């Protein structure tokens, strides 16, 4: 007969090595599959008791959280433990109840050994634990690097702009972008689009502390009452804040004033926490001293409303993955932003590119959308305008410029014309020029102009059966030669209704898979300081797909 | 379409020839004289006679990437050290030619590229500052010390003394490259270098081609080319190429391991492509843009166009 859930849990817990006590299993009064018990583990020479709560979803995770909780409030001061004393462990997944239980108890033993016994401190910075927001709006302040060195005791104003304001379910989500600090008029490292002065700025206070504002004796928990901040804030700051709150009517947004508290978490790395208070409930006051007319700044015994901050610096924004610095730090010009150019631009942006210039004269029409990076909602607009906005919407670090006329100028004027020469010299400001225009004349022109930048051309054959990527000089000849060798000579073109110009056939998927492959190949070479080479990507197979890289 | 590859390669080589009575050579020589006179005026008592050491002198030059190498030997007491020597000349020419030329640091030389003149010609002079080994030793001992200013393969930046005998280098290569098709193959590889199929110093190309010829049975031009490509593919990652001017310098070390691997792979790609389709010869070895190709190949140059309905973006 098959064992019940209860029996498996009881048997498994009792069989685990080091388990010195397992209490009776109690069933949740309503949820049938949820159980609780008490265990005591022996690790090395000591015993460690825990309350265990096994949720109904166990052994599955729920929303990426473990569904077994090991709790002991006495351990709340240790790393990786919630304020309620629940130890945060993550073990590998298993659909088998007994083996998952075994893995989790083993994980718990490791935590005891590393954290309680060895007292090993992780170098990984762990955020302060903040109390729940409750029903207040979810305010999120995004910050990035600032080109100045904050010192303990620094204070002043900071400025922020509204990023978004959305209601979802019962909550309102507000996102703000920290823009500037009045210390040396330092601007945060956002792209120009996000630093645009047209975004309305709001004013708040900042103070730089010597250490995170945690509760006394509890380094992982943020202080909860304003008066607990007195040991962190100087009299000068409290005096400044008091006088500004009295006279400055421009502070905050919607009568909510933020106080940003910064501290160092690593060399050259700063973290900020933010608390907000309504302008009607000022948290500080002046207390009279024995000397007549002299006051000291005090903070009230009043709850602190902590809001969320997010370190969105370039390093963390692209921490999970980016393209090589050679590409991301380079100045990139993309000529032609049809299917290939727009896909390339988005991939470069998501890969961390900081400077992209788009050049195309064309309008985006509904028929373009199915195979490029444009949206129906944006309507019929110049491609470069819509794509610029899309790229800026993705990354706060990409500076995007665009021009519909530049290549027009180059191609329209004789090569010795002064304006043409100036335009050509403009090309020398770039490190990489991607020609995705599929325009042979443009290639010819680039060959003649011989810009300092690395010129890379990318074009596909009909039905995206091949992609040809050439670099350096002599691009016209190389493309001519390599395209002339392609076996695909399909003339099955798409003829848009009422249009005189047939176009190639290929889906977004057909094109994107080749463009991403090509970018991967280019990035691989650049990342290892090797010059980009010339190659053809050939798709293979009717029934199963493959891409063959042919290098020249 | 190429029918006879030997004939085609001969025609290509001819197109890259430097016209001895042409303007470009004269323009280079005039600039070289100008620079030499400036230097002699600037350092009247501490400079020996600058001399040409480049590919033109070795007869391996091609007209697309033509430059003159000018070795400038200084007396031992001219500068405090080799870095000082290099930096002084680099700074001087950077300022002196500010609006006339682009002056850049290279591994052991200072690259001076003059802006295009009214004919669109670009004059390039590579200035190689060098210092005698001991005070007044140069007239008797032609060995010179060079300053290493950029990482050069496995030769690190700041290598204090790169000692060589440039005169002996030149004599060795001039002598060796007279044999068979060596000079032609060197020039073909320089065409590959110009078109960015390979990345290596010209000096390394010269030495490895000479070495390849010692290991092969000479045949037709295309056979010699194929044998050289295969030799480089097989050997470049482990070969030693002693500097004829100083056997202690291994010129193969001017490429890093990674660069050697890339060189080898580039050779492999070429070998495979040419075996698969000998018609690819004109992809790797196009005619020089400086002259019109012979009539029988005219359709392969300017006339070739990309059909508009084959290339999309």
Tab-separated table of N, CA, C and O in Angstrom, chain A residues 248-331:
chain	number	residue	atom	x	y	z
A	248	UNK	N	10.800	75.999	2.985
A	248	UNK	CA	10.844	75.535	1.595
A	248	UNK	C	9.550	74.819	1.246
A	248	UNK	O	9.276	73.719	1.734
A	249	UNK	N	8.770	75.439	0.380
A	249	UNK	CA	7.464	74.861	0.051
A	249	UNK	C	7.550	73.913	-1.159
A	249	UNK	O	6.572	73.306	-1.560
A	250	UNK	N	8.744	73.823	-1.764
A	250	UNK	CA	8.865	73.006	-2.984
A	250	UNK	C	9.281	71.568	-2.680
A	250	UNK	O	9.468	70.780	-3.581
A	251	UNK	N	9.424	71.264	-1.419
A	251	UNK	CA	9.953	69.944	-1.077
A	251	UNK	C	8.963	68.829	-1.393
A	251	UNK	O	7.750	68.965	-1.181
A	252	UNK	N	9.489	67.709	-1.892
A	252	UNK	CA	8.699	66.500	-2.071
A	252	UNK	C	7.696	66.573	-3.204
A	252	UNK	O	7.656	67.534	-3.981
A	253	UNK	N	6.903	65.511	-3.304
A	253	UNK	CA	5.864	65.420	-4.330
A	253	UNK	C	4.583	64.984	-3.633
A	253	UNK	O	4.608	64.079	-2.791
A	254	UNK	N	3.479	65.620	-4.001
A	254	UNK	CA	2.187	65.318	-3.385
A	254	UNK	C	2.274	65.339	-1.852
A	254	UNK	O	1.737	64.459	-1.169
A	255	UNK	N	3.011	66.315	-1.365
A	255	UNK	CA	3.133	66.523	0.083
A	255	UNK	C	3.788	65.344	0.802
A	255	UNK	O	3.560	65.108	1.984
A	256	UNK	N	4.560	64.568	0.075
A	256	UNK	CA	5.339	63.485	0.694
A	256	UNK	C	6.806	63.807	0.457
A	256	UNK	O	7.230	64.039	-0.679
A	257	UNK	N	7.575	63.856	1.530
A	257	UNK	CA	8.974	64.302	1.424
A	257	UNK	C	9.910	63.123	1.685
A	257	UNK	O	9.757	62.439	2.712
A	258	UNK	N	10.848	62.863	0.774
A	258	UNK	CA	11.774	61.754	1.007
A	258	UNK	C	13.056	62.196	1.706
A	258	UNK	O	13.550	63.294	1.489
A	259	UNK	N	13.567	61.294	2.526
A	259	UNK	CA	14.901	61.459	3.112
A	259	UNK	C	15.721	60.253	2.668
A	259	UNK	O	15.366	59.105	2.953
A	260	UNK	N	16.793	60.559	1.952
A	260	UNK	CA	17.638	59.496	1.399
A	260	UNK	C	18.848	59.338	2.315
A	260	UNK	O	19.527	60.315	2.620
A	261	UNK	N	19.090	58.110	2.762
A	261	UNK	CA	20.216	57.861	3.660
A	261	UNK	C	21.220	56.956	2.959
A	261	UNK	O	20.876	55.826	2.571
A	262	UNK	N	22.413	57.470	2.789
A	262	UNK	CA	23.421	56.699	2.061
A	262	UNK	C	24.505	56.181	2.975
A	262	UNK	O	24.737	56.717	4.063
A	263	UNK	N	25.173	55.120	2.553
A	263	UNK	CA	26.319	54.585	3.284
A	263	UNK	C	27.130	53.717	2.332
A	263	UNK	O	26.621	53.232	1.317
A	264	UNK	N	28.392	53.546	2.661
A	264	UNK	CA	29.271	52.747	1.802
A	264	UNK	C	29.063	51.269	2.082
A	264	UNK	O	28.952	50.864	3.239
A	265	UNK	N	29.016	50.477	1.018
A	265	UNK	CA	28.906	49.021	1.218
A	265	UNK	C	30.143	48.307	0.674
A	265	UNK	O	30.314	47.116	0.883
A	266	UNK	N	30.974	49.025	-0.047
A	266	UNK	CA	32.232	48.469	-0.585
A	266	UNK	C	33.027	49.679	-1.064
A	266	UNK	O	32.479	50.777	-1.200
A	267	UNK	N	34.323	49.496	-1.308
A	267	UNK	CA	35.076	50.644	-1.833
A	267	UNK	C	34.414	51.176	-3.109
A	267	UNK	O	34.093	50.406	-4.013
A	268	UNK	N	34.179	52.461	-3.135
A	268	UNK	CA	33.545	53.126	-4.282
A	268	UNK	C	32.134	52.635	-4.580
A	268	UNK	O	31.663	52.739	-5.701
A	269	UNK	N	31.483	52.041	-3.603
A	269	UNK	CA	30.115	51.578	-3.833
A	269	UNK	C	29.222	52.055	-2.694
A	269	UNK	O	29.501	51.808	-1.520
A	270	UNK	N	28.156	52.736	-3.087
A	270	UNK	CA	27.266	53.362	-2.110
A	270	UNK	C	25.887	52.738	-2.221
A	270	UNK	O	25.453	52.373	-3.309
A	271	UNK	N	25.234	52.569	-1.088
A	271	UNK	CA	23.836	52.146	-1.134
A	271	UNK	C	22.985	53.230	-0.475
A	271	UNK	O	23.446	53.922	0.430
A	272	UNK	N	21.771	53.357	-0.950
A	272	UNK	CA	20.861	54.361	-0.395
A	272	UNK	C	19.598	53.680	0.104
A	272	UNK	O	19.095	52.765	-0.548
A	273	UNK	N	19.105	54.129	1.248
A	273	UNK	CA	17.775	53.737	1.739
A	273	UNK	C	16.940	55.002	1.752
A	273	UNK	O	17.487	56.091	1.941
A	274	UNK	N	15.639	54.830	1.577
A	274	UNK	CA	14.800	56.031	1.575
A	274	UNK	C	13.626	55.870	2.526
A	274	UNK	O	13.021	54.809	2.614
A	275	UNK	N	13.397	56.926	3.264
A	275	UNK	CA	12.186	56.972	4.089
A	275	UNK	C	11.400	58.192	3.633
A	275	UNK	O	11.981	59.163	3.149
A	276	UNK	N	10.105	58.117	3.761
A	276	UNK	CA	9.288	59.265	3.345
A	276	UNK	C	8.372	59.662	4.510
A	276	UNK	O	8.013	58.817	5.338
A	277	UNK	N	8.036	60.920	4.539
A	277	UNK	CA	7.089	61.378	5.564
A	277	UNK	C	6.200	62.459	4.962
A	277	UNK	O	6.623	63.226	4.091
A	278	UNK	N	4.941	62.507	5.415
A	278	UNK	CA	4.048	63.552	4.905
A	278	UNK	C	4.499	64.915	5.427
A	278	UNK	O	5.010	65.017	6.553
A	279	UNK	N	4.317	65.933	4.620
A	279	UNK	CA	4.763	67.266	5.042
A	279	UNK	C	3.998	67.732	6.288
A	279	UNK	O	4.424	68.632	7.002
A	280	UNK	N	2.861	67.077	6.549
A	280	UNK	CA	2.081	67.442	7.744
A	280	UNK	C	2.605	66.753	9.004
A	280	UNK	O	2.175	67.055	10.103
A	281	UNK	N	3.490	65.785	8.839
A	281	UNK	CA	4.021	65.067	10.020
A	281	UNK	C	5.548	65.107	10.007
A	281	UNK	O	6.209	64.106	9.733
A	282	UNK	N	6.074	66.278	10.267
A	282	UNK	CA	7.525	66.456	10.256
A	282	UNK	C	8.137	65.634	11.385
A	282	UNK	O	7.670	65.698	12.531
A	283	UNK	N	9.161	64.846	11.097
A	283	UNK	CA	9.670	63.927	12.125
A	283	UNK	C	10.618	64.577	13.118
A	283	UNK	O	11.013	63.926	14.085
A	284	UNK	N	11.062	65.809	12.889
A	284	UNK	CA	12.036	66.385	13.815
A	284	UNK	C	11.498	67.645	14.486
A	284	UNK	O	10.510	68.239	14.037
A	285	UNK	N	12.148	67.994	15.538
A	285	UNK	CA	11.745	69.182	16.308
A	285	UNK	C	12.960	69.722	17.044
A	285	UNK	O	13.982	69.047	17.153
A	286	UNK	N	12.817	70.957	17.539
A	286	UNK	CA	13.903	71.552	18.309
A	286	UNK	C	13.590	71.485	19.796
A	286	UNK	O	12.482	71.831	20.218
A	287	UNK	N	14.537	71.017	20.556
A	287	UNK	CA	14.322	70.913	22.006
A	287	UNK	C	15.156	71.988	22.705
A	287	UNK	O	16.370	72.102	22.436
A	288	UNK	N	14.499	72.750	23.545
A	288	UNK	CA	15.198	73.837	24.239
A	288	UNK	C	16.279	73.269	25.158
A	288	UNK	O	16.100	72.190	25.734
A	289	UNK	N	17.364	73.981	25.235
A	289	UNK	CA	18.446	73.554	26.138
A	289	UNK	C	18.489	74.493	27.338
A	289	UNK	O	17.716	75.468	27.415
A	290	UNK	N	19.413	74.221	28.230
A	290	UNK	CA	19.527	75.067	29.434
A	290	UNK	C	19.905	76.491	29.065
A	290	UNK	O	19.565	77.448	29.757
A	291	UNK	N	20.607	76.609	27.899
A	291	UNK	CA	20.995	77.944	27.464
A	291	UNK	C	19.808	78.586	26.747
A	291	UNK	O	19.269	78.007	25.801
A	292	UNK	N	19.435	79.740	27.168
A	292	UNK	CA	18.260	80.407	26.608
A	292	UNK	C	18.439	80.657	25.108
A	292	UNK	O	19.488	81.127	24.664
A	293	UNK	N	17.436	80.296	24.351
A	293	UNK	CA	17.483	80.529	22.900
A	293	UNK	C	18.246	79.469	22.140
A	293	UNK	O	18.283	79.478	20.917
A	294	UNK	N	18.801	78.491	22.835
A	294	UNK	CA	19.539	77.414	22.176
A	294	UNK	C	18.682	76.154	22.127
A	294	UNK	O	18.054	75.796	23.128
A	295	UNK	N	18.672	75.533	20.957
A	295	UNK	CA	17.882	74.308	20.790
A	295	UNK	C	18.785	73.210	20.233
A	295	UNK	O	19.757	73.489	19.544
A	296	UNK	N	18.394	71.999	20.552
A	296	UNK	CA	19.076	70.889	19.854
A	296	UNK	C	18.048	70.155	18.995
A	296	UNK	O	16.855	70.135	19.318
A	297	UNK	N	18.536	69.614	17.912
A	297	UNK	CA	17.641	68.897	17.001
A	297	UNK	C	17.334	67.514	17.551
A	297	UNK	O	18.232	66.798	17.979
A	298	UNK	N	16.079	67.176	17.545
A	298	UNK	CA	15.656	65.852	18.002
A	298	UNK	C	14.747	65.221	16.968
A	298	UNK	O	14.188	65.901	16.104
A	299	UNK	N	14.589	63.931	17.055
A	299	UNK	CA	13.655	63.217	16.174
A	299	UNK	C	12.559	62.599	17.026
A	299	UNK	O	12.816	62.141	18.149
A	300	UNK	N	11.362	62.571	16.449
A	300	UNK	CA	10.196	62.161	17.240
A	300	UNK	C	10.130	60.639	17.368
A	300	UNK	O	10.672	59.905	16.538
A	301	UNK	N	9.423	60.222	18.404
A	301	UNK	CA	9.153	58.793	18.558
A	301	UNK	C	7.973	58.455	17.641
A	301	UNK	O	6.826	58.371	18.069
A	302	UNK	N	8.296	58.319	16.391
A	302	UNK	CA	7.268	58.176	15.356
A	302	UNK	C	7.748	57.105	14.369
A	302	UNK	O	8.945	56.992	14.108
A	303	UNK	N	6.821	56.326	13.868
A	303	UNK	CA	7.197	55.230	12.970
A	303	UNK	C	7.840	55.757	11.675
A	303	UNK	O	7.385	56.763	11.124
A	304	UNK	N	8.888	55.073	11.237
A	304	UNK	CA	9.501	55.447	9.950
A	304	UNK	C	8.803	54.669	8.832
A	304	UNK	O	8.600	53.464	8.952
A	305	UNK	N	8.450	55.375	7.788
A	305	UNK	CA	7.929	54.696	6.594
A	305	UNK	C	9.080	54.493	5.622
A	305	UNK	O	9.497	55.424	4.946
A	306	UNK	N	9.591	53.291	5.625
A	306	UNK	CA	10.663	53.000	4.663
A	306	UNK	C	10.054	52.682	3.303
A	306	UNK	O	9.064	51.963	3.222
A	307	UNK	N	10.667	53.188	2.264
A	307	UNK	CA	10.272	52.785	0.914
A	307	UNK	C	11.436	52.042	0.275
A	307	UNK	O	12.520	51.949	0.853
A	308	UNK	N	11.185	51.527	-0.883
A	308	UNK	CA	12.197	50.684	-1.525
A	308	UNK	C	13.157	51.514	-2.377
A	308	UNK	O	12.748	52.469	-3.048
A	309	UNK	N	14.429	51.129	-2.325
A	309	UNK	CA	15.397	51.686	-3.272
A	309	UNK	C	15.951	50.534	-4.098
A	309	UNK	O	15.972	49.397	-3.631
A	310	UNK	N	16.363	50.843	-5.302
A	310	UNK	CA	16.936	49.808	-6.180
A	310	UNK	C	18.218	50.352	-6.793
A	310	UNK	O	18.183	51.405	-7.438
A	311	UNK	N	19.296	49.646	-6.557
A	311	UNK	CA	20.556	50.035	-7.200
A	311	UNK	C	20.459	49.647	-8.673
A	311	UNK	O	20.488	48.466	-9.021
A	312	UNK	N	20.311	50.642	-9.537
A	312	UNK	CA	20.180	50.382	-10.979
A	312	UNK	C	21.419	50.850	-11.708
A	312	UNK	O	21.339	51.260	-12.867
A	313	UNK	N	22.551	50.836	-11.036
A	313	UNK	CA	23.780	51.287	-11.691
A	313	UNK	C	24.110	50.352	-12.856
A	313	UNK	O	23.670	49.205	-12.883
A	314	UNK	N	24.887	50.862	-13.778
A	314	UNK	CA	25.221	50.123	-15.006
A	314	UNK	C	25.724	48.716	-14.682
A	314	UNK	O	25.313	47.733	-15.283
A	315	UNK	N	26.588	48.666	-13.676
A	315	UNK	CA	27.218	47.394	-13.298
A	315	UNK	C	26.179	46.346	-12.893
A	315	UNK	O	26.303	45.171	-13.219
A	316	UNK	N	25.138	46.792	-12.179
A	316	UNK	CA	24.119	45.848	-11.747
A	316	UNK	C	23.038	45.666	-12.802
A	316	UNK	O	22.498	44.584	-12.957
A	317	UNK	N	22.724	46.744	-13.506
A	317	UNK	CA	21.700	46.680	-14.545
A	317	UNK	C	22.058	45.610	-15.574
A	317	UNK	O	21.221	44.851	-16.033
A	318	UNK	N	23.358	45.562	-15.911
A	318	UNK	CA	23.808	44.576	-16.896
A	318	UNK	C	24.613	43.452	-16.236
A	318	UNK	O	25.360	42.747	-16.905
A	319	UNK	N	24.442	43.337	-14.910
A	319	UNK	CA	25.217	42.332	-14.171
A	319	UNK	C	24.934	40.910	-14.607
A	319	UNK	O	25.796	40.047	-14.537
A	320	UNK	N	23.711	40.663	-15.062
A	320	UNK	CA	23.353	39.291	-15.419
A	320	UNK	C	23.877	38.897	-16.790
A	320	UNK	O	23.846	37.735	-17.162
A	321	UNK	N	24.304	39.856	-17.556
A	321	UNK	CA	24.831	39.506	-18.881
A	321	UNK	C	24.902	40.711	-19.786
A	321	UNK	O	23.982	41.527	-19.812
A	322	UNK	N	26.001	40.846	-20.466
A	322	UNK	CA	26.160	41.960	-21.401
A	322	UNK	C	27.123	41.583	-22.512
A	322	UNK	O	27.790	40.546	-22.433
A	323	UNK	N	27.172	42.432	-23.501
A	323	UNK	CA	28.144	42.251	-24.579
A	323	UNK	C	29.515	42.742	-24.100
A	323	UNK	O	29.630	43.327	-23.021
A	324	UNK	N	30.520	42.536	-24.922
A	324	UNK	CA	31.881	42.906	-24.517
A	324	UNK	C	32.007	44.432	-24.399
A	324	UNK	O	31.303	45.188	-25.069
A	325	UNK	N	32.941	44.850	-23.553
A	325	UNK	CA	33.190	46.286	-23.387
A	325	UNK	C	33.584	46.929	-24.713
A	325	UNK	O	33.294	48.099	-24.950
A	326	UNK	N	34.271	46.171	-25.548
A	326	UNK	CA	34.697	46.733	-26.833
A	326	UNK	C	33.482	47.261	-27.603
A	326	UNK	O	33.568	48.290	-28.263
A	327	UNK	N	32.364	46.544	-27.525
A	327	UNK	CA	31.155	47.009	-28.207
A	327	UNK	C	30.387	48.014	-27.361
A	327	UNK	O	29.969	49.058	-27.854
A	328	UNK	N	30.225	47.713	-26.084
A	328	UNK	CA	29.337	48.550	-25.282
A	328	UNK	C	29.906	49.943	-25.026
A	328	UNK	O	29.159	50.900	-24.897
A	329	UNK	N	31.228	50.034	-24.936
A	329	UNK	CA	31.819	51.343	-24.673
A	329	UNK	C	32.085	52.102	-25.976
A	329	UNK	O	32.464	53.270	-25.944
A	330	UNK	N	31.941	51.422	-27.091
A	330	UNK	CA	32.209	52.052	-28.383
A	330	UNK	C	31.052	52.926	-28.836
A	330	UNK	O	29.915	52.775	-28.383
A	331	UNK	N	31.371	53.844	-29.733
A	331	UNK	CA	30.311	54.674	-30.330
A	331	UNK	C	29.877	53.970	-31.621
A	331	UNK	O	30.693	53.721	-32.499
